Amino acid sequence: MSTTSLGTWWVLVTGASRGLGAAICEGLGPLLGPGSVLLGVARSKEGLDTTAAKVKALNSNIKVITEAVDLSTILKEDLEGILKASFDPGQSPPPTRAVIFHNAASLENLTYLKQMKDASKLTPYFHFNVSSVISLNAVFMDHVSHLCNGSITVVNISSLCAVEPMKSWGLYCSAKAARDMVFRVMAVEEPKIRVLNYAPGPLDNEMQVVARSLTEDEEVKSAFQSMKTDGKLLNCSQSVVKLLDVLQKDEYKSGDHVDYYD
Ligand SMILES: NC(=O)c1ccc[n+]([C@@H]2O[C@H](COP(=O)([O-])OP(=O)(O)OC[C@H]3O[C@@H](n4cnc5c(N)ncnc54)[C@H](OP(=O)(O)O)[C@@H]3O)[C@@H](O)[C@H]2O)c1
């Protein structure tokens, strides 16, 4: 990606406290022009503070804001309050682009579908990984609705699991597939908004530690362990370079699923 300024952007990154979300902030932060606002949310204040300090050291001309929130329980009114306090609709000059990265996600129950008899235990998973994404997206869209539609970009961090089934990963695969479809629908509902489903590749981070240790299916677990021992995992920053390149080239069809390896 070019090192030239991208202009004055409003950016919201979920899951900015670690992993890919932190890397998106650190990769994008230096490219944002003066007057830009980067808002990172996650539960860990400590993680968010670390990300914010790194971004501020890379670009002192932008405003970096963090909010420690639990996206699985936050109310619509609180989301609206955070956006109102972070992104001033009266800002002059106005931002040239508003971008939301729906990055936060969880693995949780990596067991077989035949064990999932209690629907009430599944609801919180889908609430956080799908419903809260739809809700935050709608709140964000409403807040940036005064901007020209053509200057709004929505990025859903997807996965190979959105398109490939994996044994004992039924919840994650189905939530990722659902999220992809949500944003494919959005792409046809809002033809002027740029919508990207980006699968970042296998990343050498905490989520992979969970995958290697808690996956019930032995074949899948051993495939994750081999990826680590064979050095096949990517650094988060490596994947972010590709993501930012895809965004800047702007050649994808809105709603497409683009993989790191494409
Ligand atoms: N790791 C991989 O190999 C891989 C591969 C393909 C796709 N992905 C996707 O990449 C994205 C980033 O994952 P990652 O690998 O960076 O995972 P990660 O290291 O587990 O990070 C997940 C992020 O989500 C946040 N989060 C989790 N629960 C939250 C909640 N209830 N409210 C608010 N924030 C919450 C976490 O912060 P707090 O704990 O501070 O809240 C953290 O910042 C995900 O969408 C994942 O599905 C990852």
CSV table of C-alpha atoms and ligand atoms in Angstrom, one decimal:
chain,number,residue,atom,x,y,z
A,1,MET,CA,0.0,0.0,0.0
A,2,SER,CA,1.2,3.5,-0.8
A,3,THR,CA,2.4,5.6,2.1
A,4,THR,CA,0.5,8.7,1.0
A,5,SER,CA,-2.2,10.0,3.2
A,6,LEU,CA,-5.6,8.5,2.7
A,7,GLY,CA,-7.4,11.7,3.6
A,8,THR,CA,-9.5,12.6,6.6
A,9,TRP,CA,-11.3,9.4,7.6
A,10,TRP,CA,-13.5,8.3,10.4
A,11,VAL,CA,-12.6,4.8,11.4
A,12,LEU,CA,-14.2,2.3,13.8
A,13,VAL,CA,-12.4,-0.9,14.6
A,14,THR,CA,-14.0,-3.6,16.8
A,15,GLY,CA,-11.7,-5.9,18.7
A,16,ALA,CA,-9.0,-3.3,18.7
A,17,SER,CA,-7.4,-4.6,22.0
A,18,ARG,CA,-5.2,-7.3,20.4
A,19,GLY,CA,-4.7,-9.5,17.4
A,20,LEU,CA,-5.9,-8.5,14.0
A,21,GLY,CA,-7.9,-5.5,15.3
A,22,ALA,CA,-4.9,-4.0,16.9
A,23,ALA,CA,-2.9,-4.6,13.7
A,24,ILE,CA,-5.6,-2.9,11.6
A,25,CYS,CA,-5.3,0.2,13.9
A,26,GLU,CA,-1.5,0.1,13.7
A,27,GLY,CA,-1.4,-0.4,9.9
A,28,LEU,CA,-4.1,2.1,9.0
A,29,GLY,CA,-3.3,4.8,11.7
A,30,PRO,CA,-0.1,6.2,10.0
A,31,LEU,CA,-1.9,6.5,6.6
A,32,LEU,CA,-4.8,8.7,8.0
A,33,GLY,CA,-4.7,12.4,7.2
A,34,PRO,CA,-5.0,15.2,9.7
A,35,GLY,CA,-8.4,15.5,11.3
A,36,SER,CA,-9.0,11.8,11.1
A,37,VAL,CA,-10.6,10.0,14.0
A,38,LEU,CA,-9.8,6.3,14.8
A,39,LEU,CA,-12.1,4.7,17.4
A,40,GLY,CA,-11.2,1.3,18.8
A,41,VAL,CA,-13.5,-0.8,20.9
A,42,ALA,CA,-13.1,-4.0,22.8
A,43,ARG,CA,-13.5,-5.1,26.5
A,44,SER,CA,-9.9,-4.8,27.6
A,45,LYS,CA,-9.0,-1.2,28.5
A,46,GLU,CA,-5.4,-2.3,29.0
A,47,GLY,CA,-5.2,-3.8,25.5
A,48,LEU,CA,-7.0,-0.7,24.0
A,49,ASP,CA,-4.5,1.6,25.7
A,50,THR,CA,-1.6,-0.3,24.3
A,51,THR,CA,-3.0,-0.1,20.8
A,52,ALA,CA,-3.8,3.6,21.1
A,53,ALA,CA,-0.3,4.4,22.4
A,54,LYS,CA,1.2,2.6,19.4
A,55,VAL,CA,-1.0,4.4,16.9
A,56,LYS,CA,-0.4,7.8,18.5
A,57,ALA,CA,3.3,7.3,18.3
A,58,LEU,CA,3.0,6.6,14.6
A,59,ASN,CA,0.7,9.5,13.7
A,60,SER,CA,0.2,12.5,16.0
A,61,ASN,CA,-2.1,14.3,13.6
A,62,ILE,CA,-5.1,12.1,14.2
A,63,LYS,CA,-7.5,11.6,17.2
A,64,VAL,CA,-7.3,8.1,18.6
A,65,ILE,CA,-10.3,7.2,20.9
A,66,THR,CA,-10.9,4.0,22.7
A,67,GLU,CA,-13.9,2.7,24.5
A,68,ALA,CA,-13.9,-0.4,26.7
A,69,VAL,CA,-17.2,-2.0,26.0
A,70,ASP,CA,-18.7,-5.5,25.8
A,71,LEU,CA,-20.3,-5.8,22.4
A,72,SER,CA,-22.3,-8.8,23.5
A,73,THR,CA,-24.3,-6.8,26.0
A,74,ILE,CA,-24.0,-3.1,25.0
A,75,LEU,CA,-27.3,-1.3,24.3
A,76,LYS,CA,-28.1,0.6,21.1
A,77,GLU,CA,-28.4,3.8,23.1
A,78,ASP,CA,-24.8,3.4,24.5
A,79,LEU,CA,-23.4,2.7,21.0
A,80,GLU,CA,-25.1,5.8,19.7
A,81,GLY,CA,-23.6,7.8,22.6
A,82,ILE,CA,-20.1,6.5,21.8
A,83,LEU,CA,-20.4,7.3,18.1
A,84,LYS,CA,-21.9,10.8,18.8
A,85,ALA,CA,-19.0,11.6,21.2
A,86,SER,CA,-16.3,10.3,18.9
A,87,PHE,CA,-17.4,11.4,15.4
A,88,ASP,CA,-18.7,15.0,15.3
A,89,PRO,CA,-21.2,15.3,12.4
A,90,GLY,CA,-20.4,19.1,12.4
A,91,GLN,CA,-16.7,18.5,11.9
A,92,SER,CA,-15.1,20.9,9.5
A,93,PRO,CA,-13.8,20.0,7.0
A,94,PRO,CA,-16.0,16.9,7.0
A,95,PRO,CA,-14.4,13.4,6.7
A,96,THR,CA,-13.8,12.2,3.2
A,97,ARG,CA,-14.6,8.6,4.1
A,98,ALA,CA,-16.1,6.6,7.0
A,99,VAL,CA,-15.0,3.0,7.5
A,100,ILE,CA,-16.1,0.4,9.9
A,101,PHE,CA,-14.1,-2.8,10.5
A,102,HIS,CA,-16.3,-5.5,12.0
A,103,ASN,CA,-13.4,-7.5,13.4
A,104,ALA,CA,-14.3,-8.7,16.9
A,105,ALA,CA,-15.4,-12.4,17.0
A,106,SER,CA,-15.1,-15.4,19.2
A,107,LEU,CA,-14.6,-19.2,19.0
A,108,GLU,CA,-16.0,-20.4,22.3
A,109,ASN,CA,-17.7,-23.8,21.9
A,110,LEU,CA,-15.5,-25.9,19.5
A,111,THR,CA,-17.5,-29.1,19.9
A,112,TYR,CA,-19.7,-31.3,17.7
A,113,LEU,CA,-23.2,-30.2,16.6
A,114,LYS,CA,-24.6,-33.4,18.1
A,115,GLN,CA,-23.8,-32.1,21.5
A,116,MET,CA,-25.7,-28.8,21.1
A,117,LYS,CA,-29.1,-29.8,22.4
A,118,ASP,CA,-29.8,-26.6,24.4
A,119,ALA,CA,-30.7,-23.7,22.1
A,120,SER,CA,-30.6,-21.2,25.0
A,121,LYS,CA,-26.9,-21.9,25.4
A,122,LEU,CA,-26.3,-21.1,21.7
A,123,THR,CA,-28.1,-17.7,21.7
A,124,PRO,CA,-25.3,-15.7,23.4
A,125,TYR,CA,-22.8,-16.9,20.8
A,126,PHE,CA,-24.9,-15.8,17.8
A,127,HIS,CA,-25.9,-12.6,19.7
A,128,PHE,CA,-22.3,-11.5,19.9
A,129,ASN,CA,-20.9,-12.9,16.6
A,130,VAL,CA,-23.9,-12.0,14.3
A,131,SER,CA,-26.7,-9.9,15.9
A,132,SER,CA,-24.5,-7.3,17.6
A,133,VAL,CA,-22.6,-6.9,14.3
A,134,ILE,CA,-25.9,-6.1,12.5
A,135,SER,CA,-26.9,-3.7,15.2
A,136,LEU,CA,-23.6,-1.9,15.4
A,137,ASN,CA,-23.5,-1.6,11.6
A,138,ALA,CA,-27.0,-0.1,11.5
A,139,VAL,CA,-26.1,2.4,14.3
A,140,PHE,CA,-22.9,3.4,12.5
A,141,MET,CA,-24.7,3.8,9.1
A,142,ASP,CA,-27.2,6.0,10.7
A,143,HIS,CA,-24.5,8.1,12.3
A,144,VAL,CA,-22.6,8.6,9.1
A,145,SER,CA,-25.7,9.0,6.9
A,146,HIS,CA,-25.0,12.7,6.3
A,147,LEU,CA,-22.0,11.6,4.3
A,148,CYS,CA,-22.3,10.7,0.6
A,149,ASN,CA,-23.0,7.0,0.3
A,150,GLY,CA,-20.0,6.6,-2.0
A,151,SER,CA,-17.6,7.5,0.8
A,152,ILE,CA,-18.7,4.8,3.2
A,153,THR,CA,-16.8,1.5,3.5
A,154,VAL,CA,-17.9,-1.5,5.5
A,155,VAL,CA,-15.4,-4.3,6.2
A,156,ASN,CA,-16.5,-7.6,7.7
A,157,ILE,CA,-13.5,-9.7,8.9
A,158,SER,CA,-14.5,-13.1,7.6
A,159,SER,CA,-12.7,-16.4,7.5
A,160,LEU,CA,-12.2,-19.5,5.3
A,161,CYS,CA,-14.7,-21.0,7.8
A,162,ALA,CA,-17.4,-18.8,6.2
A,163,VAL,CA,-17.2,-21.0,3.1
A,164,GLU,CA,-15.6,-24.3,4.2
A,165,PRO,CA,-17.1,-26.6,6.9
A,166,MET,CA,-14.8,-27.7,9.7
A,167,LYS,CA,-15.7,-30.5,12.1
A,168,SER,CA,-16.4,-29.3,15.6
A,169,TRP,CA,-16.4,-25.7,14.4
A,170,GLY,CA,-20.2,-25.6,13.7
A,171,LEU,CA,-20.9,-22.4,15.6
A,172,TYR,CA,-17.9,-20.4,14.3
A,173,CYS,CA,-18.4,-21.6,10.7
A,174,SER,CA,-22.2,-20.8,10.7
A,175,ALA,CA,-21.7,-17.4,12.4
A,176,LYS,CA,-19.0,-16.5,9.8
A,177,ALA,CA,-21.2,-17.7,6.9
A,178,ALA,CA,-24.1,-15.7,8.3
A,179,ARG,CA,-21.9,-12.5,8.6
A,180,ASP,CA,-20.8,-12.9,5.0
A,181,MET,CA,-24.4,-13.1,3.9
A,182,VAL,CA,-25.4,-10.2,6.0
A,183,PHE,CA,-22.9,-8.0,4.2
A,184,ARG,CA,-23.7,-9.5,0.8
A,185,VAL,CA,-27.3,-8.4,1.4
A,186,MET,CA,-26.1,-5.0,2.5
A,187,ALA,CA,-24.1,-4.7,-0.7
A,188,VAL,CA,-27.2,-5.1,-2.8
A,189,GLU,CA,-29.4,-3.0,-0.5
A,190,GLU,CA,-26.9,-0.1,-0.5
A,191,PRO,CA,-25.2,-0.2,-3.9
A,192,LYS,CA,-23.2,3.0,-3.3
A,193,ILE,CA,-21.6,1.8,-0.1
A,194,ARG,CA,-18.4,-0.3,-0.5
A,195,VAL,CA,-18.8,-3.6,1.3
A,196,LEU,CA,-15.9,-6.1,1.7
A,197,ASN,CA,-15.8,-9.6,3.4
A,198,TYR,CA,-12.1,-10.1,4.0
A,199,ALA,CA,-10.8,-13.5,5.2
A,200,PRO,CA,-7.4,-12.7,6.8
A,201,GLY,CA,-5.8,-16.2,6.6
A,202,PRO,CA,-4.5,-18.2,9.5
A,203,LEU,CA,-3.0,-15.8,12.0
A,204,ASP,CA,-0.3,-16.4,14.6
A,205,ASN,CA,-2.3,-15.0,17.6
A,206,GLU,CA,-4.4,-15.9,20.6
A,207,MET,CA,-7.3,-17.2,18.5
A,208,GLN,CA,-5.0,-19.8,17.0
A,209,VAL,CA,-3.8,-20.8,20.5
A,210,VAL,CA,-7.5,-21.6,21.4
A,211,ALA,CA,-8.0,-23.4,18.1
A,212,ARG,CA,-4.9,-25.6,18.7
A,213,SER,CA,-5.9,-26.5,22.3
A,214,LEU,CA,-9.7,-26.6,22.5
A,215,THR,CA,-10.8,-28.0,19.1
A,216,GLU,CA,-12.7,-31.3,19.9
A,217,ASP,CA,-12.1,-32.9,16.5
A,218,GLU,CA,-8.6,-34.5,16.6
A,219,GLU,CA,-8.1,-34.2,12.9
A,220,VAL,CA,-8.9,-30.5,12.8
A,221,LYS,CA,-6.9,-29.9,16.0
A,222,SER,CA,-3.9,-31.6,14.5
A,223,ALA,CA,-4.2,-29.5,11.3
A,224,PHE,CA,-4.1,-26.4,13.4
A,225,GLN,CA,-1.1,-27.7,15.4
A,226,SER,CA,0.8,-28.5,12.1
A,227,MET,CA,0.1,-25.0,10.7
A,228,LYS,CA,2.0,-23.6,13.8
A,229,THR,CA,4.9,-26.1,13.8
A,230,ASP,CA,5.3,-25.8,10.0
A,231,GLY,CA,5.4,-22.0,10.2
A,232,LYS,CA,2.3,-21.6,8.0
A,233,LEU,CA,0.7,-18.9,10.2
A,234,LEU,CA,0.7,-15.3,9.2
A,235,ASN,CA,1.6,-12.3,11.3
A,236,CYS,CA,-1.4,-10.1,11.8
A,237,SER,CA,0.5,-7.1,10.2
A,238,GLN,CA,1.2,-9.2,7.1
A,239,SER,CA,-2.5,-9.8,6.6
A,240,VAL,CA,-3.3,-6.1,7.2
A,241,VAL,CA,-1.0,-5.1,4.4
A,242,LYS,CA,-3.1,-7.2,2.0
A,243,LEU,CA,-6.4,-5.9,3.5
A,244,LEU,CA,-5.3,-2.2,3.1
A,245,ASP,CA,-4.1,-3.0,-0.4
A,246,VAL,CA,-7.5,-4.4,-1.4
A,247,LEU,CA,-9.2,-1.4,0.1
A,248,GLN,CA,-7.0,1.1,-1.6
A,249,LYS,CA,-7.1,-0.6,-5.0
A,250,ASP,CA,-10.9,-0.6,-4.6
A,251,GLU,CA,-11.3,-3.2,-7.4
A,252,TYR,CA,-13.4,-5.8,-5.5
A,253,LYS,CA,-17.1,-6.2,-6.2
A,254,SER,CA,-19.1,-4.8,-3.3
A,255,GLY,CA,-20.1,-7.7,-1.0
A,256,ASP,CA,-17.3,-10.0,-2.3
A,257,HIS,CA,-15.5,-12.5,-0.1
A,258,VAL,CA,-11.8,-11.8,-0.6
A,259,ASP,CA,-9.2,-14.1,1.0
A,260,TYR,CA,-5.6,-13.2,1.9
A,261,TYR,CA,-4.5,-15.9,-0.5
A,262,ASP,CA,-6.6,-14.7,-3.5
B,1,LIG,N1,-6.8,-15.9,14.2
B,1,LIG,C1,-7.1,-16.4,13.0
B,1,LIG,O1,-6.3,-17.4,12.6
B,1,LIG,C2,-8.2,-16.0,12.2
B,1,LIG,C3,-8.4,-16.6,10.9
B,1,LIG,C4,-9.5,-16.2,10.2
B,1,LIG,C5,-10.3,-15.1,10.6
B,1,LIG,N2,-10.1,-14.6,11.8
B,1,LIG,C6,-11.0,-13.5,12.2
B,1,LIG,O2,-10.2,-12.3,12.5
B,1,LIG,C7,-10.9,-11.5,13.5
B,1,LIG,C8,-9.9,-11.1,14.6
B,1,LIG,O3,-9.6,-12.3,15.3
B,1,LIG,P1,-8.2,-12.4,16.1
B,1,LIG,O4,-7.6,-13.6,15.5
B,1,LIG,O5,-7.5,-11.1,16.1
B,1,LIG,O6,-8.9,-12.9,17.5
B,1,LIG,P2,-8.5,-12.5,19.0
B,1,LIG,O7,-7.1,-12.3,19.1
B,1,LIG,O8,-9.2,-13.5,19.8
B,1,LIG,O9,-9.2,-11.1,19.1
B,1,LIG,C9,-10.6,-10.9,19.2
B,1,LIG,C10,-10.9,-9.5,19.5
B,1,LIG,O10,-12.3,-9.4,19.7
B,1,LIG,C11,-12.5,-8.7,21.0
B,1,LIG,N3,-13.7,-9.2,21.6
B,1,LIG,C12,-14.0,-10.5,22.0
B,1,LIG,N4,-15.1,-10.6,22.6
B,1,LIG,C13,-15.6,-9.3,22.7
B,1,LIG,C14,-16.8,-8.7,23.2
B,1,LIG,N5,-17.7,-9.4,23.9
B,1,LIG,N6,-16.9,-7.3,23.1
B,1,LIG,C15,-16.0,-6.6,22.5
B,1,LIG,N7,-14.9,-7.1,22.0
B,1,LIG,C16,-14.7,-8.4,22.0
B,1,LIG,C17,-11.2,-9.0,21.8
B,1,LIG,O11,-11.0,-8.1,22.8
B,1,LIG,P3,-11.4,-8.2,24.3
B,1,LIG,O12,-11.1,-9.6,24.8
B,1,LIG,O13,-10.5,-7.1,24.9
B,1,LIG,O14,-12.8,-7.8,24.4
B,1,LIG,C18,-10.2,-9.0,20.7
B,1,LIG,O15,-9.7,-7.6,20.6
B,1,LIG,C19,-12.1,-12.3,13.9
B,1,LIG,O16,-13.2,-11.9,13.2
B,1,LIG,C20,-11.7,-13.7,13.5
B,1,LIG,O17,-12.9,-14.5,13.3
B,1,LIG,C21,-9.0,-15.0,12.6
